[in-house]
Short mmCIF file of C-alpha atoms in Angstrom, two decimals:
data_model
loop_
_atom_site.label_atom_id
_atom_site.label_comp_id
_atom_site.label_asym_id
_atom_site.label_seq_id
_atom_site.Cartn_x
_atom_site.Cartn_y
_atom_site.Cartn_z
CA UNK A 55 0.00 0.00 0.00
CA UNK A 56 1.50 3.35 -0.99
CA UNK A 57 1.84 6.38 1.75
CA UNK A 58 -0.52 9.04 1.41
CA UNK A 59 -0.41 12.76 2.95
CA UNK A 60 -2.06 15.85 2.22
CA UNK A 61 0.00 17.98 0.89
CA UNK A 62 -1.70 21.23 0.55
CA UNK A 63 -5.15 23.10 1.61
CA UNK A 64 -6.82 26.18 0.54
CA UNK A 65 -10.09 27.38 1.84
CA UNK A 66 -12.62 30.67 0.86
CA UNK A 67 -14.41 32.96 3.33
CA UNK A 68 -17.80 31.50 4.32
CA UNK A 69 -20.69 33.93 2.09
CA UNK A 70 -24.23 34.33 1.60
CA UNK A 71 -23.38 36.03 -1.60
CA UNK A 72 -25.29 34.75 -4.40
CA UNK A 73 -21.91 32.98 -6.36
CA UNK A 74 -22.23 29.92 -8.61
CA UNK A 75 -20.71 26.86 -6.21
CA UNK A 76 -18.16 25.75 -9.35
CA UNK A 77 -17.06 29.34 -9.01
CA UNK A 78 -17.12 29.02 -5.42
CA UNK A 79 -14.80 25.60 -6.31
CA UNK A 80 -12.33 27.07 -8.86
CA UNK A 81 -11.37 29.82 -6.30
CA UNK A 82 -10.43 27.22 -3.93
CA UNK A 83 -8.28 25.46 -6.57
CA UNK A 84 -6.79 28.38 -7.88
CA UNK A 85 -5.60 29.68 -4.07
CA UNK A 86 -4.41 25.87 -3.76
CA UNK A 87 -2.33 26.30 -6.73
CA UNK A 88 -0.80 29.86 -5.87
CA UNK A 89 -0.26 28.43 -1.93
CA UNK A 90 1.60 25.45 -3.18
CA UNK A 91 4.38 26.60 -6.02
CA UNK A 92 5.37 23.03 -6.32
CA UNK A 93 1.83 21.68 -7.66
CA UNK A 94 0.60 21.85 -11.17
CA UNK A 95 -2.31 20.91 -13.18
CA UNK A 96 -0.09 18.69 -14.48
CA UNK A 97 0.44 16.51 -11.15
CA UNK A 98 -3.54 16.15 -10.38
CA UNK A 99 -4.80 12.50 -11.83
CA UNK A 100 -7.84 12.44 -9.83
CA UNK A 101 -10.18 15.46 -9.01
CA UNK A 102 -13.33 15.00 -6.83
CA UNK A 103 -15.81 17.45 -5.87
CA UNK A 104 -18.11 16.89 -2.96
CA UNK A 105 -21.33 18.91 -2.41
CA UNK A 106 -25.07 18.29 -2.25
CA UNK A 107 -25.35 20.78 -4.85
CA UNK A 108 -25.06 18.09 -7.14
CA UNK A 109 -27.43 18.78 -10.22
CA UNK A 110 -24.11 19.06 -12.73
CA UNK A 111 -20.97 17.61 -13.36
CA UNK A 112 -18.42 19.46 -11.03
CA UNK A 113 -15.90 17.08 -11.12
CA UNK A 114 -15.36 17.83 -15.02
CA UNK A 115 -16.09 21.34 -14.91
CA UNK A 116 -13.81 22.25 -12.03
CA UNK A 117 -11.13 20.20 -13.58
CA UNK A 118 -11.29 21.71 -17.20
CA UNK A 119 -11.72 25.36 -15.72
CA UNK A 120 -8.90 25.11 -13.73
CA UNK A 121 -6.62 23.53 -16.61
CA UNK A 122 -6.94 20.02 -14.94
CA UNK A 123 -6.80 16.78 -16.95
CA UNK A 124 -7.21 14.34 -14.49
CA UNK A 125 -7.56 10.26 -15.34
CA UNK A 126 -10.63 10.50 -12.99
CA UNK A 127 -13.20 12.63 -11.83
CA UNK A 128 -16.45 12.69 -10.20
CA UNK A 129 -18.42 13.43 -7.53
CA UNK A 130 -19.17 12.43 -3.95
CA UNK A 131 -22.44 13.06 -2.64
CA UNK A 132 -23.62 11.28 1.09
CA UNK A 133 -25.36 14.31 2.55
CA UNK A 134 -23.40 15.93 5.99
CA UNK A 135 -20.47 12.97 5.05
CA UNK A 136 -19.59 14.05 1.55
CA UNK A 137 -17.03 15.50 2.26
CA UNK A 138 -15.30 12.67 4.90
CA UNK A 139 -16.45 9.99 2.29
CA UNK A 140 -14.58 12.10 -0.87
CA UNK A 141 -11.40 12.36 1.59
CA UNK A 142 -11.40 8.72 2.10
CA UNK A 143 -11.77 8.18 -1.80
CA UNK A 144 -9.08 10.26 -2.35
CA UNK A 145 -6.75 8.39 0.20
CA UNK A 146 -8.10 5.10 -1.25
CA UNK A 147 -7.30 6.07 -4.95
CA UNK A 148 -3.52 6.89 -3.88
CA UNK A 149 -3.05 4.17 -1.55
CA UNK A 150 -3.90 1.05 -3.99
CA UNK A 151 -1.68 3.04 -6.29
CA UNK A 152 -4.63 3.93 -8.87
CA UNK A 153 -3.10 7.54 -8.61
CA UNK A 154 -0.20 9.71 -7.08
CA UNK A 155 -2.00 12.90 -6.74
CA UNK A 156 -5.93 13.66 -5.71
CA UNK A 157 -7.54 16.79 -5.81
CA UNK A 158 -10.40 17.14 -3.44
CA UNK A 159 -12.84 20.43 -3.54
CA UNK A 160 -15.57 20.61 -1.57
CA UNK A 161 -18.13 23.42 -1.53
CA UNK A 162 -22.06 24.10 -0.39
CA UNK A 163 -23.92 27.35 -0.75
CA UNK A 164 -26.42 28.93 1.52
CA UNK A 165 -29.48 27.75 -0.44
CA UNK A 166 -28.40 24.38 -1.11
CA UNK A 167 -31.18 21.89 -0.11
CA UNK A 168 -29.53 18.77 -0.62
CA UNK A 169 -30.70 16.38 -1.88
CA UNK A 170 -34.61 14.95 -1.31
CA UNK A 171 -35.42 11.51 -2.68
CA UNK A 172 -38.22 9.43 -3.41
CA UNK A 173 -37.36 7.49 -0.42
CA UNK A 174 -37.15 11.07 1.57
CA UNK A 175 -40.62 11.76 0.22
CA UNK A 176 -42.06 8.85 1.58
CA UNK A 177 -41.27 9.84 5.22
CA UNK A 178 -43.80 12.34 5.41
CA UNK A 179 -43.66 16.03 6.95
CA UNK A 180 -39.74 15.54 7.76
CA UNK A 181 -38.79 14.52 4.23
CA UNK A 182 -35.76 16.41 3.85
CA UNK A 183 -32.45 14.95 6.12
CA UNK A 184 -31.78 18.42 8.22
CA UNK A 185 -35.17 17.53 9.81
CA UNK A 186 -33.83 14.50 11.21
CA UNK A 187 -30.91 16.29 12.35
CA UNK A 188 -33.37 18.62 14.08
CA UNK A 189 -35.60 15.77 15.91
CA UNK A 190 -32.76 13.41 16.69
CA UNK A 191 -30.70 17.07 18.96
CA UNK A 192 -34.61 17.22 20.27
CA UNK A 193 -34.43 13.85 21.48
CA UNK A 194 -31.39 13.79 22.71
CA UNK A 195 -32.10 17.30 24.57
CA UNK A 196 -35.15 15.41 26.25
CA UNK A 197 -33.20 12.24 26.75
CA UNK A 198 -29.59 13.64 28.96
CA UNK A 199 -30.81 16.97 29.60
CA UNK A 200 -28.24 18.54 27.71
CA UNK A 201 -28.81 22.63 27.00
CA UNK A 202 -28.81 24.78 24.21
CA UNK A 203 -25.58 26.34 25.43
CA UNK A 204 -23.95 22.83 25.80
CA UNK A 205 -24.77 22.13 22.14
CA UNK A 206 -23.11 25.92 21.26
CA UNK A 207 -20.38 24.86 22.75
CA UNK A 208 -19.58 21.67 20.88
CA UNK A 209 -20.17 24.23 17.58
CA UNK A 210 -17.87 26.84 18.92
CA UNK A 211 -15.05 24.29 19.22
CA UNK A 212 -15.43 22.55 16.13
CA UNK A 213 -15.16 25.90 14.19
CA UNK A 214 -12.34 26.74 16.63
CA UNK A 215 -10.84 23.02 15.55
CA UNK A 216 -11.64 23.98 11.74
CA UNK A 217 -9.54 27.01 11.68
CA UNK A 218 -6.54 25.68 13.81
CA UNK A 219 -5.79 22.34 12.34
CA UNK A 220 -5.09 23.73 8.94
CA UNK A 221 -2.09 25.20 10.29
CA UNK A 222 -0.85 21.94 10.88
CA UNK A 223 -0.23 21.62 7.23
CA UNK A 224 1.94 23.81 5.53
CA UNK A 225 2.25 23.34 2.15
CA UNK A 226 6.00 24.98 1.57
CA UNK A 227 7.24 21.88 4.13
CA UNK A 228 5.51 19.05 2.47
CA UNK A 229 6.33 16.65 -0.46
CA UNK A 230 3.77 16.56 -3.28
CA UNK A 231 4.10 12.87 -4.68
CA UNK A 232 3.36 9.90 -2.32
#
């Protein structure tokens, strides 16, 4: 099995501007590329894009706009673990040695519903998964008696998480192949 590392990150300020999410995408790749001198388009042989926005073909549109021509591209959609599940693809492509370099961009934007299937439909009045998400904090809420300031918390130091770990990865100090 081959080593695998990330190698480089890049990240845009959270919006409620009203920007197409493969925009939102290419800006991402494009700050990737200018953070990390010794990447090229060249070096990417798999890109993957993972959103719920999912109605087009990111993968390919991300990778031709940003002068990508990867072997592989698609798109990973599994609701709140897209993006975990595109990471792991990434990581799996590498380590079996299917490719050296993976490019993962993920993006949402503020009116993205996600998506609602037939199945979802047939759940009734709480078709659409954020629901669930909603009724399942209730229950729990009800169940240990935990408070709405507990449950701020646990945001407030996950965002606090999001924004230090990157730091732990500096691109200038890292080797791009595997």
């Amino acid at each position: 099995m081959n080593k695998v590392a990330i190698t480089g990150y890049s990240d845009t300020k959270f919006s409620s501007d009203d920007i197409p999410i493969e925009s939102s995408m290419i800006a991402a790749v494009k700050l990737l590329f200018e953070q990390t001198p010794n990447l090229g388009q060249k070096d990417i042989d798999v890109v993957l894009t993972s959103t719920n926005d999912n109605k087009k073909y990111l993968a390919p549109i991300v990778s031709e706009l940003s002068g990508i021509a990867p072997k592989i591209s698609h798109n990973v959609e599994n609701l709140c673990s897209s993006g975990t599940n595109a990471t792991v693809s990434a990581f799996s492509y590498i380590a079996s040695g299917l490719a050296d370099v993976a490019l993962v961009v993920g993006a949402e934007r503020f009116d993205s519903p996600g998506q609602v299937l037939q199945w979802d439909d047939s759940r009734g009045e709480f078709k659409h998964p954020i629901f669930w998400a909603s009724m399942f904090t209730k229950a729990h809420k009800r169940k240990f008696g935990t408070t709405d300031e507990q449950l701020a918390y646990v945001s407030a130091k996950n965002h606090r998480n999001a924004l230090d770990n990157p730091n732990a990865y500096n691109p200038k100090n890292t080797q791009l192949r595997k």
